[in-house]
mmCIF file of C-alpha atoms in Angstrom:
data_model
loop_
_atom_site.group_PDB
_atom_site.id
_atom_site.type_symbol
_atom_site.label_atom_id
_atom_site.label_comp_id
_atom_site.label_asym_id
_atom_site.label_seq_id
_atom_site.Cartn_x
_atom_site.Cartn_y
_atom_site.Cartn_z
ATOM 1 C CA UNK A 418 0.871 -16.478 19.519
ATOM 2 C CA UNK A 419 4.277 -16.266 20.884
ATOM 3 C CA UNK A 420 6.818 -14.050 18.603
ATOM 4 C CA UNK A 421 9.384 -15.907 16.016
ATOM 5 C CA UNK A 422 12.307 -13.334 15.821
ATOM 6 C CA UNK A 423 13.765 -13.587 12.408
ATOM 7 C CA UNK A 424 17.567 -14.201 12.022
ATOM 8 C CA UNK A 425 18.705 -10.672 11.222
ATOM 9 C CA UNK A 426 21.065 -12.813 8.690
ATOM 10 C CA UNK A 427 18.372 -14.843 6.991
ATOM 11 C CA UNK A 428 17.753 -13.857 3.278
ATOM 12 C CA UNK A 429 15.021 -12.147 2.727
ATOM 13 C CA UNK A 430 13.505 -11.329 -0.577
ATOM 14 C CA UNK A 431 11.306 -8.070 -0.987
ATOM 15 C CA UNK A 432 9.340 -7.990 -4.580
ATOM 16 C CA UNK A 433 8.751 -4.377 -5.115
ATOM 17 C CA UNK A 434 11.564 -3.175 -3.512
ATOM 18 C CA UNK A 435 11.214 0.033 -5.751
ATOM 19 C CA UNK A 436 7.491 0.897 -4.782
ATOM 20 C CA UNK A 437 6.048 3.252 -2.271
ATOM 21 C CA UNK A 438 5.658 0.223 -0.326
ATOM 22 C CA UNK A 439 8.308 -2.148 -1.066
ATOM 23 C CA UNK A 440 10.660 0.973 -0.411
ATOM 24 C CA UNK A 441 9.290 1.446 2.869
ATOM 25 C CA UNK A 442 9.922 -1.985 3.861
ATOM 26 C CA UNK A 443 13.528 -2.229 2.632
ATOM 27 C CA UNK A 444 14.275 1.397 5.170
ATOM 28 C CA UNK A 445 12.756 -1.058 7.605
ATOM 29 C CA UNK A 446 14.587 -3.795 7.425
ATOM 30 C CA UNK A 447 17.845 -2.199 6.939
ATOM 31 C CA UNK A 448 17.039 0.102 10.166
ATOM 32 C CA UNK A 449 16.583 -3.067 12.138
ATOM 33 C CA UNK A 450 19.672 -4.589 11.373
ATOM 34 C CA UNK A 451 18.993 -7.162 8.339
ATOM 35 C CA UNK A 452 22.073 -7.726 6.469
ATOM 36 C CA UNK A 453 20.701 -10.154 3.518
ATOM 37 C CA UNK A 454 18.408 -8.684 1.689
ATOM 38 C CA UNK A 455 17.503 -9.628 -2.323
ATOM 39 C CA UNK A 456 16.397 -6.846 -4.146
ATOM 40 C CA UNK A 457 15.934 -7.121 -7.978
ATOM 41 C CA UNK A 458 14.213 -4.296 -10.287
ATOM 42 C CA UNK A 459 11.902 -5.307 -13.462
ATOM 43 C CA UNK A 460 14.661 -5.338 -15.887
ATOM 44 C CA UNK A 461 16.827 -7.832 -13.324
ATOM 45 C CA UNK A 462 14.401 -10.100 -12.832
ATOM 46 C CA UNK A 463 10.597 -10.290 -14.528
ATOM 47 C CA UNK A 464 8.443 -11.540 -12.085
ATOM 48 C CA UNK A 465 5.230 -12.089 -14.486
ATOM 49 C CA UNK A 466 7.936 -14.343 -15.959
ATOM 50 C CA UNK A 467 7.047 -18.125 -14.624
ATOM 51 C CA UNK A 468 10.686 -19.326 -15.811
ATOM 52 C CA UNK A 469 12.917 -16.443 -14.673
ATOM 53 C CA UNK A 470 10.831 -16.287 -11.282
ATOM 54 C CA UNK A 471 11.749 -19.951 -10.638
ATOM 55 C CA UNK A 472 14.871 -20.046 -11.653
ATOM 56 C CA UNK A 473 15.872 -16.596 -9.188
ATOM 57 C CA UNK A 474 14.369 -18.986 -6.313
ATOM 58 C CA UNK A 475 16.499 -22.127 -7.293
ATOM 59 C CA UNK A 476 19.552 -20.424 -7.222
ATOM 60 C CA UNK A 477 18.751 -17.701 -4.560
ATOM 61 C CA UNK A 478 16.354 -20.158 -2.200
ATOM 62 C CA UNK A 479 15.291 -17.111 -0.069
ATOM 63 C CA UNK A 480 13.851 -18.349 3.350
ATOM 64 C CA UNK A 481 11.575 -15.149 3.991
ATOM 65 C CA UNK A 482 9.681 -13.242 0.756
ATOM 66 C CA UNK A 483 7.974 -10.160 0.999
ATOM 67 C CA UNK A 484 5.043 -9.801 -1.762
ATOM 68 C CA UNK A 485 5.085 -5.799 -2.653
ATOM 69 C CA UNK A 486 5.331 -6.302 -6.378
ATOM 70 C CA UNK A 487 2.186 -4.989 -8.033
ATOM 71 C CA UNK A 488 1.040 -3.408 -10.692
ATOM 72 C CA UNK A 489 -0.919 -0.224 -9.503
ATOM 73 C CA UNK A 490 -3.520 2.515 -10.874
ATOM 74 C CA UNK A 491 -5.852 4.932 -10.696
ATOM 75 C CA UNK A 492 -9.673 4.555 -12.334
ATOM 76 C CA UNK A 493 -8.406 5.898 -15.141
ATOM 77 C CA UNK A 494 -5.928 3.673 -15.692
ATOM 78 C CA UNK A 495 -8.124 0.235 -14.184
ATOM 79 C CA UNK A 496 -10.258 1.457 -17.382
ATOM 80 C CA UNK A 497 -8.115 1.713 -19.651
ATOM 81 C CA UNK A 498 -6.056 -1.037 -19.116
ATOM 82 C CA UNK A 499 -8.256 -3.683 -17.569
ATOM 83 C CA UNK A 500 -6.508 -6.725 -19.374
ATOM 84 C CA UNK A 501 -3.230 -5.584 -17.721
ATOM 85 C CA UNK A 502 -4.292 -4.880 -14.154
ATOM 86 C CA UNK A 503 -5.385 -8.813 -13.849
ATOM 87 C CA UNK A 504 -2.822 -10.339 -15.926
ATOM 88 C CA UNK A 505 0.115 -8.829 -14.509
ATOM 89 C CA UNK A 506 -0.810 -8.755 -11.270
ATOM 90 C CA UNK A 507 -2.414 -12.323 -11.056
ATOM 91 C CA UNK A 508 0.973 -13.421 -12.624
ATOM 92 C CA UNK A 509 3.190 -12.356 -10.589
ATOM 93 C CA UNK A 510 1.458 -13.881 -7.619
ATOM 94 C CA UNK A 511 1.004 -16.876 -9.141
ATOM 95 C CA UNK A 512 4.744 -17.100 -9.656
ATOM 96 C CA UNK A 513 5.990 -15.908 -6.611
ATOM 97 C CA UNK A 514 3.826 -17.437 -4.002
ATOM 98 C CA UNK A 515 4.581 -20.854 -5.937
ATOM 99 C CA UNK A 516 7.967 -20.644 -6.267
ATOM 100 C CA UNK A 517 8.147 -19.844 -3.018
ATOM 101 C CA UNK A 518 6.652 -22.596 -1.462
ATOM 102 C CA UNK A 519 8.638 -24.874 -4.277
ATOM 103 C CA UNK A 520 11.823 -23.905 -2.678
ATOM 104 C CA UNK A 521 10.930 -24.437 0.563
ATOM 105 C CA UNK A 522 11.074 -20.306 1.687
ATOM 106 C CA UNK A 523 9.964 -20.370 5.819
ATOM 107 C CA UNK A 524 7.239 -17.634 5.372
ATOM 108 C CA UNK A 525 5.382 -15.310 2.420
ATOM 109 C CA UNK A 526 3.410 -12.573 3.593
ATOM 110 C CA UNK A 527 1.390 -11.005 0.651
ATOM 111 C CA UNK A 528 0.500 -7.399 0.337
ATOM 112 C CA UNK A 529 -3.108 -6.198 -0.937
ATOM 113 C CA UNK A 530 -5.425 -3.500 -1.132
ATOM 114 C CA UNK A 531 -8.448 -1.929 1.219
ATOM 115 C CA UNK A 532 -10.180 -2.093 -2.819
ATOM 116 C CA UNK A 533 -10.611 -5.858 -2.106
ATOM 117 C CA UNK A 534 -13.688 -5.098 0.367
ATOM 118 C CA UNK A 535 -17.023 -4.666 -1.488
ATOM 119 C CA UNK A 536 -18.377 -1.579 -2.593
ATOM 120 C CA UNK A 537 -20.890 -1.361 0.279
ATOM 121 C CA UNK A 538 -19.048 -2.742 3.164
ATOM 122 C CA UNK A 539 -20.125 -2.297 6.899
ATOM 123 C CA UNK A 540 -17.874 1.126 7.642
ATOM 124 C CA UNK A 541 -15.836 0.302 9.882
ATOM 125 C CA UNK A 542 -14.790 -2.692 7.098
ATOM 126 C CA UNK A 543 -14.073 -6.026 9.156
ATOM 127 C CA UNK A 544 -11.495 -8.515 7.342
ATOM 128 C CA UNK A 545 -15.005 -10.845 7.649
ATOM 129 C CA UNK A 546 -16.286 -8.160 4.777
ATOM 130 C CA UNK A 547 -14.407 -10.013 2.365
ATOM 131 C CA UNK A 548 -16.142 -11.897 -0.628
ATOM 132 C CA UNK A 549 -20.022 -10.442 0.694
ATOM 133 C CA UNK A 550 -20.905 -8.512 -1.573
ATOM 134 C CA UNK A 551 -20.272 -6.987 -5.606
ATOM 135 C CA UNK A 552 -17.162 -4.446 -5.475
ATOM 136 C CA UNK A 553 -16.944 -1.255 -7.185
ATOM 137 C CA UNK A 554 -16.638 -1.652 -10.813
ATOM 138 C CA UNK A 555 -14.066 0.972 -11.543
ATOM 139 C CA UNK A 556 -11.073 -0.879 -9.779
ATOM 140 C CA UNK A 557 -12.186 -5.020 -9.501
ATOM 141 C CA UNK A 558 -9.480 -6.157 -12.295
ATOM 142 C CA UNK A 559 -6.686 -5.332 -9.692
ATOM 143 C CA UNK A 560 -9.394 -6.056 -6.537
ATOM 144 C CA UNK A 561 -9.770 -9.578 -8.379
ATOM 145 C CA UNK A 562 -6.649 -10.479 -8.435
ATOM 146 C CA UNK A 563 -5.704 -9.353 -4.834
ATOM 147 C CA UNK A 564 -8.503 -11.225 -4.120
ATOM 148 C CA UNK A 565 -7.167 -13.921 -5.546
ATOM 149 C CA UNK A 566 -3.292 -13.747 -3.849
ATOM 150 C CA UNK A 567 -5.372 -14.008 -0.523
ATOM 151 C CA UNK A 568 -7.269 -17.299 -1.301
ATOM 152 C CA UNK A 569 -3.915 -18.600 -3.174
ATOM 153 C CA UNK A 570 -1.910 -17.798 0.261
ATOM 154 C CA UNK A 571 -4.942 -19.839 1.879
ATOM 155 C CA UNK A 572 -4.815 -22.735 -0.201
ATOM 156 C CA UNK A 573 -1.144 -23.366 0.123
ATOM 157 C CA UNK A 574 -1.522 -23.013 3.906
ATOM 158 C CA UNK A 575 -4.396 -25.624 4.176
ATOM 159 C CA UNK A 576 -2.625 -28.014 1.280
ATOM 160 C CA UNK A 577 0.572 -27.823 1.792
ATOM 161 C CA UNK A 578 0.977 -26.640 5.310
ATOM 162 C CA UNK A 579 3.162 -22.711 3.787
ATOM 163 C CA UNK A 580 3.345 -20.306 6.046
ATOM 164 C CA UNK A 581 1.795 -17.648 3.800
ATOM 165 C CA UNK A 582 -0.255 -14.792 5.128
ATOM 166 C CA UNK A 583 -2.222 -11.778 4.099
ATOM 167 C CA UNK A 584 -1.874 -8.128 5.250
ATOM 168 C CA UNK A 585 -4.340 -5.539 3.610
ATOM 169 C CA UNK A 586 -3.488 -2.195 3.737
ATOM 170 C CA UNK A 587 -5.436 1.238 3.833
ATOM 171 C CA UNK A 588 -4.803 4.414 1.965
ATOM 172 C CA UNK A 589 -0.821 4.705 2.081
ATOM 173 C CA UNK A 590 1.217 7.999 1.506
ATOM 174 C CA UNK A 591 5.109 9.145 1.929
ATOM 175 C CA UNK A 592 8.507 8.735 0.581
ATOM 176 C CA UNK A 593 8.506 7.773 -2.671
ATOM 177 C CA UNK A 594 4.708 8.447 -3.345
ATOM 178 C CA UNK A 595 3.330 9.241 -6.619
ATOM 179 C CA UNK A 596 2.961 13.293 -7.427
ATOM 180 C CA UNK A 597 1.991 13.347 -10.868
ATOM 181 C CA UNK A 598 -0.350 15.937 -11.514
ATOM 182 C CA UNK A 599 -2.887 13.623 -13.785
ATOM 183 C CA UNK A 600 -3.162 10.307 -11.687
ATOM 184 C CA UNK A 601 -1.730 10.576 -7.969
ATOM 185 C CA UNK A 602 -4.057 9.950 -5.003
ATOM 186 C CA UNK A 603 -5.802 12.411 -2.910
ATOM 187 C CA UNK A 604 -3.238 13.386 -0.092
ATOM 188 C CA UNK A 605 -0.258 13.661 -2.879
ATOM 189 C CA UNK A 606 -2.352 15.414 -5.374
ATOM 190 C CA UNK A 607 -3.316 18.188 -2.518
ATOM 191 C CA UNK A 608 0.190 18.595 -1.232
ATOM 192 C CA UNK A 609 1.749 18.891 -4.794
ATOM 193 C CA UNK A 610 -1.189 22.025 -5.753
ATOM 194 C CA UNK A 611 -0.732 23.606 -2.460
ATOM 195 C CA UNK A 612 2.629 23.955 -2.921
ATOM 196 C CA UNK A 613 2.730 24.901 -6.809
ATOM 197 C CA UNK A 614 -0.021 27.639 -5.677
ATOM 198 C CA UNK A 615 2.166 28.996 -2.590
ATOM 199 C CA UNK A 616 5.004 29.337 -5.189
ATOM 200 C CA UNK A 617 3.089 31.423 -8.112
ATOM 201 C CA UNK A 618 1.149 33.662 -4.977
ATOM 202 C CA UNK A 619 -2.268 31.755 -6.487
ATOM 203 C CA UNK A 620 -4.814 33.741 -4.076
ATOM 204 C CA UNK A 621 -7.016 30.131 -3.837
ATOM 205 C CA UNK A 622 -6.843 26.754 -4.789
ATOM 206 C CA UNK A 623 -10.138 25.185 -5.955
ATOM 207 C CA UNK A 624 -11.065 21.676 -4.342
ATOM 208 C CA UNK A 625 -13.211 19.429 -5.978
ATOM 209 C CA UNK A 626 -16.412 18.340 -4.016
ATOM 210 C CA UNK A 627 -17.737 18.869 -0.269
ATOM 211 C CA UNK A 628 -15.026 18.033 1.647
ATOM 212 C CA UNK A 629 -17.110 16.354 3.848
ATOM 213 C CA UNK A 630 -16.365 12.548 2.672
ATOM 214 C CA UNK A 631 -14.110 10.535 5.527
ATOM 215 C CA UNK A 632 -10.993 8.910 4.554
ATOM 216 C CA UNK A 633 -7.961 6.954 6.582
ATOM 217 C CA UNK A 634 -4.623 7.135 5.904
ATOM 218 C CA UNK A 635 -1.293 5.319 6.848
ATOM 219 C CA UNK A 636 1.862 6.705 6.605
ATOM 220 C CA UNK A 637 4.110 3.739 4.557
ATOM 221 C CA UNK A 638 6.718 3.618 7.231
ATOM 222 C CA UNK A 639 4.437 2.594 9.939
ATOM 223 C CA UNK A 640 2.453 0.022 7.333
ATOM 224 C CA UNK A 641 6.613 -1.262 6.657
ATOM 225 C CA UNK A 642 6.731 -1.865 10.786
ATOM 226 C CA UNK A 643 3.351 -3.511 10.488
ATOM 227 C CA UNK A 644 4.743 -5.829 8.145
ATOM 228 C CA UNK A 645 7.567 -6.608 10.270
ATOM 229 C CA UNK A 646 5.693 -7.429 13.179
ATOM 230 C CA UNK A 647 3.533 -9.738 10.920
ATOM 231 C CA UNK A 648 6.019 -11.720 9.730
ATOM 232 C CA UNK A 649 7.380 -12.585 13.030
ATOM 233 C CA UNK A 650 4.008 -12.603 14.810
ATOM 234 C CA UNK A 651 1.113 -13.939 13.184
ATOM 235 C CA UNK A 652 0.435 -16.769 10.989
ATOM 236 C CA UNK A 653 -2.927 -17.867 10.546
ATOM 237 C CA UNK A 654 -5.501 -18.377 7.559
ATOM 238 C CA UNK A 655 -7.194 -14.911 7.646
ATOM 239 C CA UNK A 656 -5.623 -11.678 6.111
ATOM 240 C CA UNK A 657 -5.784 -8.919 8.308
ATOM 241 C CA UNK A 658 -6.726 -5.408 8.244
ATOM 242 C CA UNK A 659 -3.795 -2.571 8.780
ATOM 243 C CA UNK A 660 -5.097 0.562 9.583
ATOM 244 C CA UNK A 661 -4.431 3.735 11.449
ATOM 245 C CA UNK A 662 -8.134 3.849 12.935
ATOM 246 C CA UNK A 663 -8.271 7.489 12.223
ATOM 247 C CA UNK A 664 -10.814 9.054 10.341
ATOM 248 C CA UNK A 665 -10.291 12.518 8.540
ATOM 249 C CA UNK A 666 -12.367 14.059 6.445
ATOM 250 C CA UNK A 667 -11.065 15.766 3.342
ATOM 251 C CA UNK A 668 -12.302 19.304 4.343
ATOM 252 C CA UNK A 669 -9.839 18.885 7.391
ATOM 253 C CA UNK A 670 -7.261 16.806 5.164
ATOM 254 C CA UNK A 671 -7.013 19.951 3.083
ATOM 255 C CA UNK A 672 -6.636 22.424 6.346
ATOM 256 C CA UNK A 673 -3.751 20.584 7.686
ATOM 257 C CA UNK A 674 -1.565 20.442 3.767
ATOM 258 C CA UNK A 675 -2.041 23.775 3.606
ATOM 259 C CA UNK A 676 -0.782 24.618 7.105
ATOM 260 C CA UNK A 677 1.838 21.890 6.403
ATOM 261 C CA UNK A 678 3.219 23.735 3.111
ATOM 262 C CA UNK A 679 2.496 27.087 4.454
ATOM 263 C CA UNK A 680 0.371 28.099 1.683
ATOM 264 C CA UNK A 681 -1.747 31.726 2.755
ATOM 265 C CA UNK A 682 -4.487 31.897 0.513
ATOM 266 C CA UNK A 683 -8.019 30.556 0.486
ATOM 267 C CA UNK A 684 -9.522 26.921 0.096
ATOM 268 C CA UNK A 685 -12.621 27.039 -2.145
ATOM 269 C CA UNK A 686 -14.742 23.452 -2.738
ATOM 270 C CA UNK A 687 -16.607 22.919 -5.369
ATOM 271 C CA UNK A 688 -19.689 20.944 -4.438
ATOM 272 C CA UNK A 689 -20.792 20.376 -8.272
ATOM 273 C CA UNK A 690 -17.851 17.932 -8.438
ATOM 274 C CA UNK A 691 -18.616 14.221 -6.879
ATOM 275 C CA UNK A 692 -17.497 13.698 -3.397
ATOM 276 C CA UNK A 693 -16.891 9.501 -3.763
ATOM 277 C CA UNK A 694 -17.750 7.412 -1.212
ATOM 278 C CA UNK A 695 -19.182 9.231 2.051
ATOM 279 C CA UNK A 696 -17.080 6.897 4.572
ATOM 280 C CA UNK A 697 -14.426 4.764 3.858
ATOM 281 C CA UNK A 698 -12.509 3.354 7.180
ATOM 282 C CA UNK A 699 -11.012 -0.317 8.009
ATOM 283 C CA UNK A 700 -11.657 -1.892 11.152
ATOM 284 C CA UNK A 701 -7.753 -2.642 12.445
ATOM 285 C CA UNK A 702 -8.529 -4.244 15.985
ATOM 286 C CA UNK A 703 -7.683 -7.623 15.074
ATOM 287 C CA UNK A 704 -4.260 -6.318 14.181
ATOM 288 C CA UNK A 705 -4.569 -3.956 17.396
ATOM 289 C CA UNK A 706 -5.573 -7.402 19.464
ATOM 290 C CA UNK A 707 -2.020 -8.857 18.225
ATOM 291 C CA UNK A 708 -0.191 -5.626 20.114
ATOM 292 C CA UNK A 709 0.566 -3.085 17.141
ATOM 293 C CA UNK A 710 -0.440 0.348 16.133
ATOM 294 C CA UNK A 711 0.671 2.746 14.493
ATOM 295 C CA UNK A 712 3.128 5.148 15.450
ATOM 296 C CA UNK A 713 3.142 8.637 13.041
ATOM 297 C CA UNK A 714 0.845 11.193 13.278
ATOM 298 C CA UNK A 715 -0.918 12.319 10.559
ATOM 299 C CA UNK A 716 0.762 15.989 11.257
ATOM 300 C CA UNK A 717 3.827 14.559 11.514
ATOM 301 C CA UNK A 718 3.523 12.454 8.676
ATOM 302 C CA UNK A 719 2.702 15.068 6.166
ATOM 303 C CA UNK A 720 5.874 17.427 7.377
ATOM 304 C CA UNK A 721 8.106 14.560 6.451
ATOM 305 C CA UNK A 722 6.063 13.978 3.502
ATOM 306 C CA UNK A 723 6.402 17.013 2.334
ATOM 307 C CA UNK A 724 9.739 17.560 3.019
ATOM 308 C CA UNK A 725 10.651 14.431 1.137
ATOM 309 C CA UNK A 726 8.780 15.959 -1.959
ATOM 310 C CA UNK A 727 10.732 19.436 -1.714
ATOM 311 C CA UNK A 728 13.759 17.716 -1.995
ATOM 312 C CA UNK A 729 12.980 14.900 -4.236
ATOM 313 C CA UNK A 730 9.787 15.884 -6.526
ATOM 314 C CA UNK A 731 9.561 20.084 -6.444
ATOM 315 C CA UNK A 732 13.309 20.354 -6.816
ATOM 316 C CA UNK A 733 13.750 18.547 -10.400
ATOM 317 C CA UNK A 734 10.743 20.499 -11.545
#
């Protein structure tokens, strides 16, 4: 598929722009040159509103739109607040996708979630995966409903011809992530207790499980590229998969934030607590076949993470 460069002066619309994600994307297209972006926050413009939605795309007619918009949780949350995570999240879709293709944008490329694969994919997890089996109950309100902006981005393309495609990505961490102490994902969560223990001179920092479990992660930046190279180089029916193709397991995860933050004292894992799912790891070579891969390091990526939470995060504290 030959590349569509996009007019650095084109209007672009990113939905999210405040996210981990939608943040990312925004550094990206602003590093490359784009001069026309449309940002709006939640209280400019209410995307699980169907009115206010269409009436920002009347006036504004953006030709590209970047889906980032979402709203986003951790099990506890999923369970507490099922009735949100599929609402909200479905609406907002809806709106946006349709909208979209009512006011004749070029190309839509919706964001989702490695959660929309079932519970006991084939490791590495193929985009095929998809719809094969029951997912895991904790998160499939918000699975459902990514599930859902995929097949909605099909049907427009085989109805009405919209250039709208699908990019799911794997465990995502960096500027702007989420440090909270009670629902944050693994990678933050470590960095934020290795550092709070290096600062009180705690002799050890308890870890919960084996520490054998694999995970991948992506630093946001290089998913924001990704996305960039998507839009101008694929369009076809089938999401696709973006990766880093790197496996880590947690024991090692933890090694590396500690050497990262500089903390001195001991790691001990606590093997009574559940380790999750043994393997968790999607298969990125269609994306790989199309001539991208990622770029940071994990290293690399957790320096700048962490530096980025030293001066944004630990310093308010």
């Amino acid at each position: 598929m030959d590349p569509t460069p996009i007019d650095k002066s084109t209007t672009v619309f990113v939905a999210g722009h405040r996210g981990l994600v939608g943040s990312a994307i925004v550094r990206k297209l602003n590093s490359l040159g784009y001069t026309n972006l449309l940002l709006r926050t939640h209280a400019e413009l209410d995307l699980t509103s169907q009115s206010s939605v269409d009436e920002f795309f009347a006036a504004h007619k953006p030709q590209y739109v970047i889906l980032a918009a979402a709203k986003v949780g951790g099990i506890h949350a999923n369970n507490t607040y099922p009735a949100d995570f599929i609402t909200i999240n479905l609406q907002i879709q809806t709106n946006v996708i349709s909208s979209a293709f009512k006011h004749k944008t070029l190309k839509l490329l919706f964001l989702g979630s490695s959660c929309i694969y079932p519970k006991f994919a084939p490791q590495p997890i193929p985009e095929s995966a998809l719809l094969t089996g029951p997912l895991e109950p904790t998160n499939e309100w918000y699975a459902i409903a990514k599930i859902s902006g995929i097949k909605m981005c099909q049907a427009f393309r085989l109805q009405h011809s919209f250039d709208a495609i699908s990019a799911m990505p794997t465990n995502l961490y960096g500027t702007n992530d989420n440090f909270h102490p009670e629902n944050s994902h693994v990678l933050p969560a470590l960095l934020r207790r290795f550092h709070e223990a290096k600062m009180n001179n705690v002799e050890k920092v308890v870890v919960w499980g084996s520490g054998k479990p694999l995970r991948e992660f992506l630093h946001v930046d290089d998913l924001a590229d990704a996305v960039v190279f998507l839009m101008e180089n694929y369009s076809d029916l089938e999401h696709v998969n973006v990766g880093s193709g790197k496996e880590v397991a947690i024991k090692e995860l933890a090694e590396l934030v500690k050497e990262v933050v500089g903390y001195k004292g001991e790691i001990v894992w606590d093997p009574s607590k559940p380790d999750g799912t043994p393997r968790k790891l999607m298969d990125s070579s269609k994306l790989a076949g199309l001539g991208w891969e990622p770029k940071i390091s994990l290293k690399d990526g957790l320096t700048d993470t962490y530096k980025w939470y030293l001066e944004n995060v630990a310093a308010q504290q």
